[in-house]
Coordinates of C-alpha atoms in Angstrom, one line a residue:
X1344 CA 0.0 0.0 0.0
X1345 CA 1.3 3.4 -0.9
X1346 CA 1.5 6.1 1.8
X1347 CA -0.7 9.1 1.3
X1348 CA 1.2 11.7 3.5
X1349 CA 4.5 10.3 4.5
X1350 CA 7.4 10.3 2.0
X1351 CA 11.1 9.2 2.5
X1352 CA 11.7 11.9 5.2
X1353 CA 8.3 12.7 6.9
X1354 CA 5.5 14.6 5.4
X1355 CA 6.6 17.4 3.0
X1356 CA 4.7 19.8 0.9
X1357 CA 4.1 23.5 0.2
X1358 CA 3.5 25.4 3.4
X1359 CA -0.2 26.8 4.0
X1360 CA -1.3 24.6 1.1
X1361 CA -0.8 20.9 1.6
X1362 CA 1.1 21.5 4.8
X1363 CA -1.6 23.6 6.8
X1364 CA -2.8 24.1 10.3
X1365 CA -5.6 21.6 9.8
X1366 CA -3.2 18.8 8.7
X1367 CA -1.0 19.5 11.6
X1368 CA -3.9 19.3 14.1
X1369 CA -4.9 16.0 12.5
X1370 CA -1.5 14.7 12.8
X1371 CA -1.3 15.7 16.6
X1372 CA -4.4 13.9 17.1
X1373 CA -3.2 10.8 15.1
X1374 CA -0.1 10.7 17.3
X1375 CA -2.4 10.8 20.5
X1376 CA -4.7 8.1 19.1
X1377 CA -1.9 5.8 17.9
X1378 CA 0.6 6.0 20.7
X1379 CA -1.3 7.2 23.6
X1380 CA 1.7 9.1 24.9
X1381 CA 1.7 11.2 28.1
X1382 CA 4.2 13.8 26.6
X1383 CA 5.6 14.7 23.3
X1384 CA 8.3 17.2 22.3
X1385 CA 8.2 19.5 19.3
X1386 CA 10.9 21.5 17.6
X1387 CA 11.1 23.5 14.5
X1388 CA 13.4 25.3 12.0
X1389 CA 13.3 29.0 11.0
X1390 CA 10.8 28.9 8.2
X1391 CA 7.9 31.4 8.4
X1392 CA 5.4 28.6 8.5
X1393 CA 7.1 26.5 11.2
X1394 CA 5.3 28.2 14.1
X1395 CA 1.9 27.6 12.5
X1396 CA 2.6 23.7 12.1
X1397 CA 4.3 23.4 15.6
X1398 CA 1.3 24.8 17.3
X1399 CA -1.1 22.9 15.0
X1400 CA 0.4 19.7 16.1
X1401 CA 0.6 20.8 19.6
X1402 CA -3.1 21.8 19.8
X1403 CA -4.2 18.4 18.2
X1404 CA -2.2 16.4 20.8
X1405 CA -3.1 18.6 23.9
X1406 CA -6.8 18.4 22.9
X1407 CA -6.5 14.7 23.2
X1408 CA -4.8 14.8 26.7
X1409 CA -1.2 14.8 25.7
X1410 CA 1.3 17.2 27.5
X1411 CA 3.3 19.0 24.9
X1412 CA 6.7 20.6 25.2
X1413 CA 7.7 23.2 22.6
X1414 CA 11.5 23.5 22.1
X1415 CA 11.4 26.3 19.7
X1416 CA 14.2 26.6 17.0
X1417 CA 16.4 23.5 17.5
X1418 CA 18.0 21.0 15.0
X1419 CA 16.4 17.7 14.1
X1420 CA 19.3 15.7 15.9
X1421 CA 18.5 17.7 19.0
X1422 CA 14.8 16.6 18.9
X1423 CA 15.8 13.1 18.1
X1424 CA 18.2 12.9 20.8
X1425 CA 15.8 14.3 23.5
X1426 CA 13.2 11.8 22.2
X1427 CA 15.6 8.9 22.7
X1428 CA 16.8 9.9 26.2
X1429 CA 13.1 10.6 27.4
X1430 CA 11.7 7.5 25.5
X1431 CA 8.9 9.6 23.9
X1432 CA 7.5 10.9 20.6
X1433 CA 9.4 13.8 18.9
X1434 CA 8.0 16.0 16.2
X1435 CA 10.3 18.1 14.1
X1436 CA 8.9 20.8 11.8
X1437 CA 11.2 21.3 8.9
X1438 CA 11.7 20.6 5.2
X1439 CA 15.4 20.3 5.7
X1440 CA 17.3 21.6 2.5
X1441 CA 14.2 22.9 0.7
X1442 CA 13.2 26.5 0.2
X1443 CA 11.1 28.4 2.8
X1444 CA 8.1 27.9 0.7
X1445 CA 8.0 24.2 1.6
X1446 CA 7.8 22.6 5.0
X1447 CA 7.7 19.3 6.6
X1448 CA 6.7 17.3 9.6
X1449 CA 9.0 14.4 10.9
X1450 CA 7.7 12.1 13.5
X1451 CA 10.5 10.5 15.7
X1452 CA 9.8 7.6 18.0
X1453 CA 12.2 7.1 20.9
X1454 CA 15.0 8.7 18.8
X1455 CA 14.4 7.0 15.5
X1456 CA 12.4 7.5 12.3
X1457 CA 9.4 5.3 12.2
X1458 CA 9.1 2.2 10.0
X1459 CA 7.0 2.3 6.9
X1460 CA 4.3 0.2 8.5
X1461 CA 4.2 2.5 11.5
X1462 CA 3.8 5.5 9.1
X1463 CA 0.9 3.8 7.2
X1464 CA -0.9 3.0 10.5
X1465 CA -0.5 6.7 11.6
X1466 CA -2.0 7.8 8.3
X1467 CA -5.3 5.9 9.0
X1468 CA -5.7 7.9 12.1
X1469 CA -4.9 11.1 10.2
X1470 CA -7.9 10.3 7.9
X1471 CA -10.4 9.0 10.4
X1472 CA -11.8 12.7 11.1
X1473 CA -12.9 11.9 14.6
X1474 CA -11.9 14.5 17.0
X1475 CA -10.5 13.0 20.2
X1476 CA -11.3 15.4 23.1
X1477 CA -10.0 14.5 26.5
X1478 CA -11.8 15.3 29.7
X1479 CA -8.4 16.5 31.0
X1480 CA -6.5 18.6 28.4
X1481 CA -2.7 18.5 28.0
X1482 CA -0.5 21.3 29.0
X1483 CA 1.5 23.2 26.2
X1484 CA 4.7 24.7 27.6
X1485 CA 8.0 26.0 26.5
X1486 CA 11.1 24.1 27.5
X1487 CA 14.9 24.5 27.4
X1488 CA 15.5 21.0 28.3
X1489 CA 16.4 19.9 24.7
X1490 CA 19.4 22.1 24.5
X1491 CA 20.6 21.2 28.0
X1492 CA 20.5 17.5 27.4
X1493 CA 22.1 17.8 23.9
X1494 CA 25.0 19.8 25.2
X1495 CA 26.1 16.9 27.4
X1496 CA 27.0 14.8 24.4
X1497 CA 29.7 17.2 23.6
X1498 CA 31.1 17.1 27.1
X1499 CA 31.3 13.2 26.7
X1500 CA 33.2 13.7 23.4
X1501 CA 35.9 15.6 25.1
X1502 CA 36.9 18.0 22.3
X1503 CA 40.3 19.6 22.9
X1504 CA 40.7 23.3 22.5
X1505 CA 41.7 24.1 19.0
X1506 CA 43.7 26.8 17.2
X1507 CA 42.3 25.8 13.9
X1508 CA 40.5 28.7 12.1
X1509 CA 36.9 27.4 11.3
X1510 CA 34.2 28.9 9.2
X1511 CA 30.8 27.4 9.5
X1512 CA 27.5 27.9 7.5
X1513 CA 24.3 27.3 9.2
X1514 CA 22.0 27.8 6.2
X1515 CA 19.9 30.4 8.1
X1516 CA 18.3 27.3 9.6
X1517 CA 17.7 25.2 12.6
X1518 CA 21.2 24.9 14.1
X1519 CA 22.3 28.5 13.7
X1520 CA 22.1 29.0 17.6
X1521 CA 23.4 25.7 18.8
X1522 CA 26.3 25.6 16.3
X1523 CA 27.6 28.9 17.6
X1524 CA 27.3 27.7 21.2
X1525 CA 29.0 24.4 20.6
X1526 CA 31.9 25.5 18.3
X1527 CA 32.9 28.6 20.1
X1528 CA 33.1 26.6 23.4
X1529 CA 36.4 25.0 22.1
X1530 CA 37.6 27.2 19.2
X1531 CA 38.7 30.8 19.5
X1532 CA 39.2 31.5 15.6
X1533 CA 35.6 31.1 14.2
X1534 CA 33.5 32.8 11.6
X1535 CA 29.7 32.0 11.1
X1536 CA 27.7 32.6 8.0
X1537 CA 24.1 31.7 7.3
X1538 CA 23.1 32.9 10.9
X1539 CA 20.6 35.7 10.2
X1540 CA 17.4 33.8 9.5
X1541 CA 14.2 35.9 8.8
X1542 CA 11.8 33.3 7.9
X1543 CA 12.3 33.5 4.2
X1544 CA 16.0 32.9 3.6
X1545 CA 16.6 29.4 5.0
X1546 CA 19.0 27.6 2.5
X1547 CA 18.9 30.7 0.3
X1548 CA 22.2 30.6 -1.4
X1549 CA 23.8 29.2 1.7
X1550 CA 24.1 25.9 3.4
X1551 CA 25.2 22.4 2.1
X1552 CA 23.2 22.6 -1.1
X1553 CA 25.0 25.9 -2.0
X1554 CA 28.8 25.3 -1.3
X1555 CA 29.9 28.5 -3.1
X1556 CA 29.0 30.3 0.2
X1557 CA 31.2 28.2 2.5
X1558 CA 34.0 27.9 -0.2
X1559 CA 34.4 31.7 -0.6
X1560 CA 34.0 32.4 3.1
X1561 CA 36.8 29.9 3.9
X1562 CA 39.0 31.7 1.3
X1563 CA 38.1 35.2 2.5
X1564 CA 38.6 34.4 6.0
X1565 CA 41.9 32.5 5.7
X1566 CA 40.3 29.5 7.5
X1567 CA 41.7 26.0 7.8
X1568 CA 38.3 24.2 7.4
X1569 CA 34.7 25.0 6.5
X1570 CA 31.6 23.2 7.8
X1571 CA 28.4 23.6 5.8
X1572 CA 25.1 22.4 7.4
X1573 CA 21.6 22.2 5.9
X1574 CA 18.4 23.7 7.0
X1575 CA 17.5 21.4 9.8
X1576 CA 21.0 20.5 10.9
X1577 CA 21.0 16.7 10.0
X1578 CA 23.6 17.0 7.1
X1579 CA 27.1 18.4 6.7
X1580 CA 29.7 18.8 3.9
X1581 CA 33.2 19.9 4.7
X1582 CA 35.5 22.3 2.7
X1583 CA 39.4 22.5 3.3
X1584 CA 41.5 25.6 2.9
X1585 CA 42.1 24.7 -0.8
X1586 CA 38.4 24.6 -1.6
X1587 CA 38.2 20.7 -1.9
X1588 CA 34.8 19.3 -0.8
X1589 CA 34.7 16.2 1.5
X1590 CA 31.3 14.6 1.3
X1591 CA 29.6 12.2 3.6
X1592 CA 31.5 9.2 2.4
X1593 CA 34.7 11.0 3.3
X1594 CA 33.4 11.9 6.7
X1595 CA 32.4 8.3 7.5
X1596 CA 35.8 7.4 6.3
X1597 CA 37.6 9.8 8.6
X1598 CA 35.6 9.0 11.6
X1599 CA 35.6 5.2 11.0
X1600 CA 39.5 5.3 10.5
X1601 CA 39.9 7.0 13.9
X1602 CA 37.6 4.7 15.7
X1603 CA 39.3 1.6 14.2
X1604 CA 42.6 2.9 15.4
X1605 CA 41.1 3.3 18.9
X1606 CA 39.7 -0.3 18.8
X1607 CA 36.2 1.4 18.9
X1608 CA 34.7 0.5 15.5
X1609 CA 32.2 -2.2 16.2
X1610 CA 32.7 -5.2 13.9
X1611 CA 35.1 -3.2 11.7
X1612 CA 32.1 -2.4 9.6
X1613 CA 30.4 0.8 8.4
X1614 CA 27.2 1.4 6.2
X1615 CA 27.2 3.5 3.0
X1616 CA 24.6 3.7 0.2
X1617 CA 24.7 2.4 -3.3
X1618 CA 25.8 5.8 -4.5
X1619 CA 29.3 5.4 -2.9
X1620 CA 32.3 5.8 -5.0
X1621 CA 34.2 2.7 -5.9
X1622 CA 37.4 4.4 -5.0
X1623 CA 36.1 5.0 -1.5
X1624 CA 35.0 1.4 -1.1
X1625 CA 38.5 0.3 -2.1
X1626 CA 40.0 2.7 0.6
X1627 CA 37.8 1.2 3.2
X1628 CA 38.9 -2.3 2.2
X1629 CA 42.5 -1.3 2.5
X1630 CA 41.9 -0.3 6.2
X1631 CA 40.3 -3.6 6.8
X1632 CA 36.8 -2.1 7.2
X1633 CA 33.8 -3.9 5.7
X1634 CA 31.2 -1.8 3.9
X1635 CA 27.5 -2.6 4.0
X1636 CA 25.5 -0.8 1.3
X1637 CA 21.9 0.2 1.3
X1638 CA 19.5 2.1 -1.0
X1639 CA 19.7 5.8 -0.9
X1640 CA 18.0 7.4 2.2
X1641 CA 19.3 7.9 5.8
X1642 CA 16.4 5.9 7.0
X1643 CA 17.8 2.8 5.3
X1644 CA 21.3 3.5 6.6
X1645 CA 19.9 3.9 10.1
X1646 CA 18.0 0.6 9.9
X1647 CA 21.2 -1.2 8.7
X1648 CA 23.3 0.3 11.6
X1649 CA 20.6 -0.8 14.1
X1650 CA 20.1 -4.2 12.6
X1651 CA 23.8 -4.9 12.9
X1652 CA 24.8 -3.0 15.9
X1653 CA 27.4 -0.8 14.2
X1654 CA 29.0 2.4 15.1
X1655 CA 28.6 4.6 12.0
X1656 CA 27.2 5.1 8.7
X1657 CA 26.0 7.7 6.3
X1658 CA 25.2 9.0 2.8
X1659 CA 27.5 11.0 0.6
X1660 CA 24.9 13.7 0.7
X1661 CA 26.1 14.4 4.3
X1662 CA 23.8 12.5 6.6
X1663 CA 26.2 10.9 9.1
X1664 CA 24.9 8.7 11.9
X1665 CA 27.2 7.9 14.8
X1666 CA 25.1 5.5 16.5
X1667 CA 27.2 5.0 19.5
X1668 CA 26.5 8.5 20.8
X1669 CA 23.5 9.8 18.8
X1670 CA 20.4 8.1 17.2
X1671 CA 20.1 10.2 14.0
X1672 CA 22.2 12.1 11.4
X1673 CA 23.8 15.1 13.0
X1674 CA 25.9 17.5 10.9
X1675 CA 27.2 19.5 13.8
X1676 CA 28.2 16.5 15.8
X1677 CA 30.0 14.9 12.8
X1678 CA 31.7 18.3 12.2
X1679 CA 32.9 18.6 15.7
X1680 CA 34.1 15.0 15.7
X1681 CA 36.3 15.7 12.7
X1682 CA 37.7 18.8 14.3
X1683 CA 38.5 16.6 17.3
X1684 CA 40.4 14.2 15.1
X1685 CA 42.3 16.8 13.3
X1686 CA 43.4 18.5 16.6
X1687 CA 44.4 15.3 18.3
X1688 CA 46.5 14.2 15.3
X1689 CA 47.7 17.7 14.3
X1690 CA 46.9 16.9 10.7
X1691 CA 44.8 18.2 7.8
X1692 CA 41.9 16.6 6.0
X1693 CA 44.1 16.2 3.0
X1694 CA 46.8 14.3 4.8
X1695 CA 44.4 12.3 6.8
X1696 CA 42.7 11.1 3.8
X1697 CA 45.7 11.0 1.3
X1698 CA 45.3 7.1 0.7
X1699 CA 41.8 7.7 -0.8
X1700 CA 41.7 7.7 -4.6
X1701 CA 38.2 8.6 -5.9
X1702 CA 37.2 7.1 -9.3
X1703 CA 35.7 9.5 -11.9
X1704 CA 31.9 9.7 -11.3
X1705 CA 29.1 11.4 -13.0
X1706 CA 25.3 11.7 -12.4
X1707 CA 22.9 12.9 -15.1
X1708 CA 19.3 13.9 -14.3
X1709 CA 17.1 13.1 -17.4
X1710 CA 14.1 15.4 -17.0
X1711 CA 10.6 15.3 -18.5
X1712 CA 10.6 11.6 -19.1
X1713 CA 8.2 8.8 -18.2
X1714 CA 9.7 6.9 -15.2
X1715 CA 8.0 3.8 -16.4
X1716 CA 10.7 3.8 -19.2
X1717 CA 12.9 1.8 -16.8
X1718 CA 10.6 -1.2 -17.1
X1719 CA 10.8 -1.2 -21.0
X1720 CA 12.5 -4.4 -22.3
X1721 CA 15.0 -2.5 -24.4
X1722 CA 15.9 -0.4 -21.3
X1723 CA 16.3 -3.4 -19.2
X1724 CA 18.5 -5.2 -21.7
X1725 CA 20.7 -2.1 -22.2
X1726 CA 21.3 -1.6 -18.5
X1727 CA 22.2 -5.2 -18.0
X1728 CA 24.6 -5.1 -20.9
X1729 CA 26.4 -2.0 -19.6
X1730 CA 26.6 -3.6 -16.1
X1731 CA 28.2 -6.6 -17.7
X1732 CA 30.8 -4.6 -19.6
X1733 CA 31.7 -2.3 -16.9
X1734 CA 34.7 -3.4 -14.7
X1735 CA 33.6 -5.3 -11.5
X1736 CA 34.6 -2.5 -9.3
X1737 CA 32.4 0.1 -11.0
X1738 CA 29.2 1.8 -9.9
X1739 CA 26.1 1.9 -12.1
X1740 CA 22.8 3.3 -10.8
X1741 CA 19.8 3.9 -13.0
X1742 CA 16.8 5.0 -10.8
X1743 CA 13.7 7.1 -11.0
X1744 CA 13.2 10.3 -8.8
X1745 CA 10.9 9.8 -6.0
X1746 CA 9.3 13.3 -6.5
X1747 CA 9.9 14.6 -9.9
X1748 CA 9.3 13.2 -13.7
X1749 CA 13.0 12.4 -14.1
X1750 CA 15.4 9.6 -14.1
X1751 CA 18.9 9.6 -12.5
X1752 CA 21.9 7.8 -14.1
X1753 CA 25.0 7.4 -12.1
X1754 CA 28.2 5.8 -13.2
X1755 CA 31.6 5.6 -11.7
X1756 CA 34.7 3.7 -12.9
X1757 CA 38.5 4.1 -13.4
X1758 CA 38.3 5.0 -17.1
X1759 CA 36.7 8.3 -17.8
X1760 CA 36.3 7.4 -21.5
X1761 CA 34.4 4.2 -20.7
X1762 CA 32.2 6.2 -18.2
X1763 CA 31.3 8.8 -20.9
X1764 CA 30.5 6.3 -23.5
X1765 CA 28.2 4.2 -21.4
X1766 CA 26.6 7.4 -19.9
X1767 CA 25.8 8.6 -23.4
X1768 CA 24.3 5.3 -24.4
X1769 CA 22.0 5.2 -21.5
X1770 CA 20.9 8.8 -21.5
X1771 CA 20.1 8.6 -25.3
X1772 CA 18.0 5.4 -24.8
X1773 CA 16.1 6.8 -21.9
X1774 CA 15.3 10.1 -23.7
X1775 CA 14.2 8.3 -26.8
X1776 CA 12.0 5.6 -25.1
X1777 CA 10.7 7.8 -22.4
X1778 CA 10.0 11.2 -23.8
X1779 CA 6.8 12.8 -22.6
X1780 CA 6.6 14.9 -25.8
X1781 CA 5.9 11.9 -28.0

């Protein structure tokens, strides 16, 4: 059965249209009906519509007798951690890296994203239209507990004072306050951008989807390293002083390498997605680290980590889950962990990862095509043929977008000429067979 409201990362849509106070209220009611919680926690990012949705959920839950704590502007990882520590339902109002016109609602159960069947079950309560009104209404109150509990994680990490010059970009989003507090607690040479949210500028030419901002800021400030977060704070990409980008796979590599050297990498295994570069997989193998790969989506990475009781995993888009300490992807925590490693080893990103040799890799988005083209016999045959002809240590992914009328083709192999040849073959075939203009 297909889900009506929930997608790959909560409920998403245009604010005030699909995502309005009515839907938020019904979700608050649905949470009360399905889970019968005594208390929930709600956090939000800086979007203009986030207050409306946060209090819509709060009203729906409180009417049903649930006590509601409002955390204000906090990151998704902060809500997830609080949800885990208190063993309660958490709700985060955010559309992550999307523009301010969109918003979303993530429901977190004891620190983790709900399973697909739980989301389907919750949807039945959203649609039942029966208002649950308790004889004893729940209280709605503001709390600072979320930040206080979250900050203790950094005390446990024992980050040394650093002389590194650090620039960080908070995307005018959910972690603009907490990132400043954390980073400036151990670093004296810092510069923050993307820290002036006005409700309309979240992710606007800043953050991990607009790396020019952090790249230029690192150069202009003469910084050693740049950390770029997304709108809700669960992603990070890193830039070094030379403007080189270190994606999520690199970040997993750096932290896993460190953990293994300390004998703390559980089962000497990490989790990455099918998008990972073959050169990165080779580097992990050289370190004696096994890699488990999942479909794209931090939900799948998290499930694999939990199923195998592992320490770390992530996506190259920048979701990094360090499960020994935090239950969800956390850009700030991953960034601080990297700073800890660099300071302890008195090294640079370039030197710490010098053994990694990435293969050429390209991804092409083929727009305005019928995604059903991938089921066409000629298409299936060609994909199988290309897969056979590529070397064994290559990457080939041909998949439909979950939200747009487009197909994504990703290829990575050592020979760039081979890559270009097969990319042209696949793209041309998809365009010819799947054109919507026929």
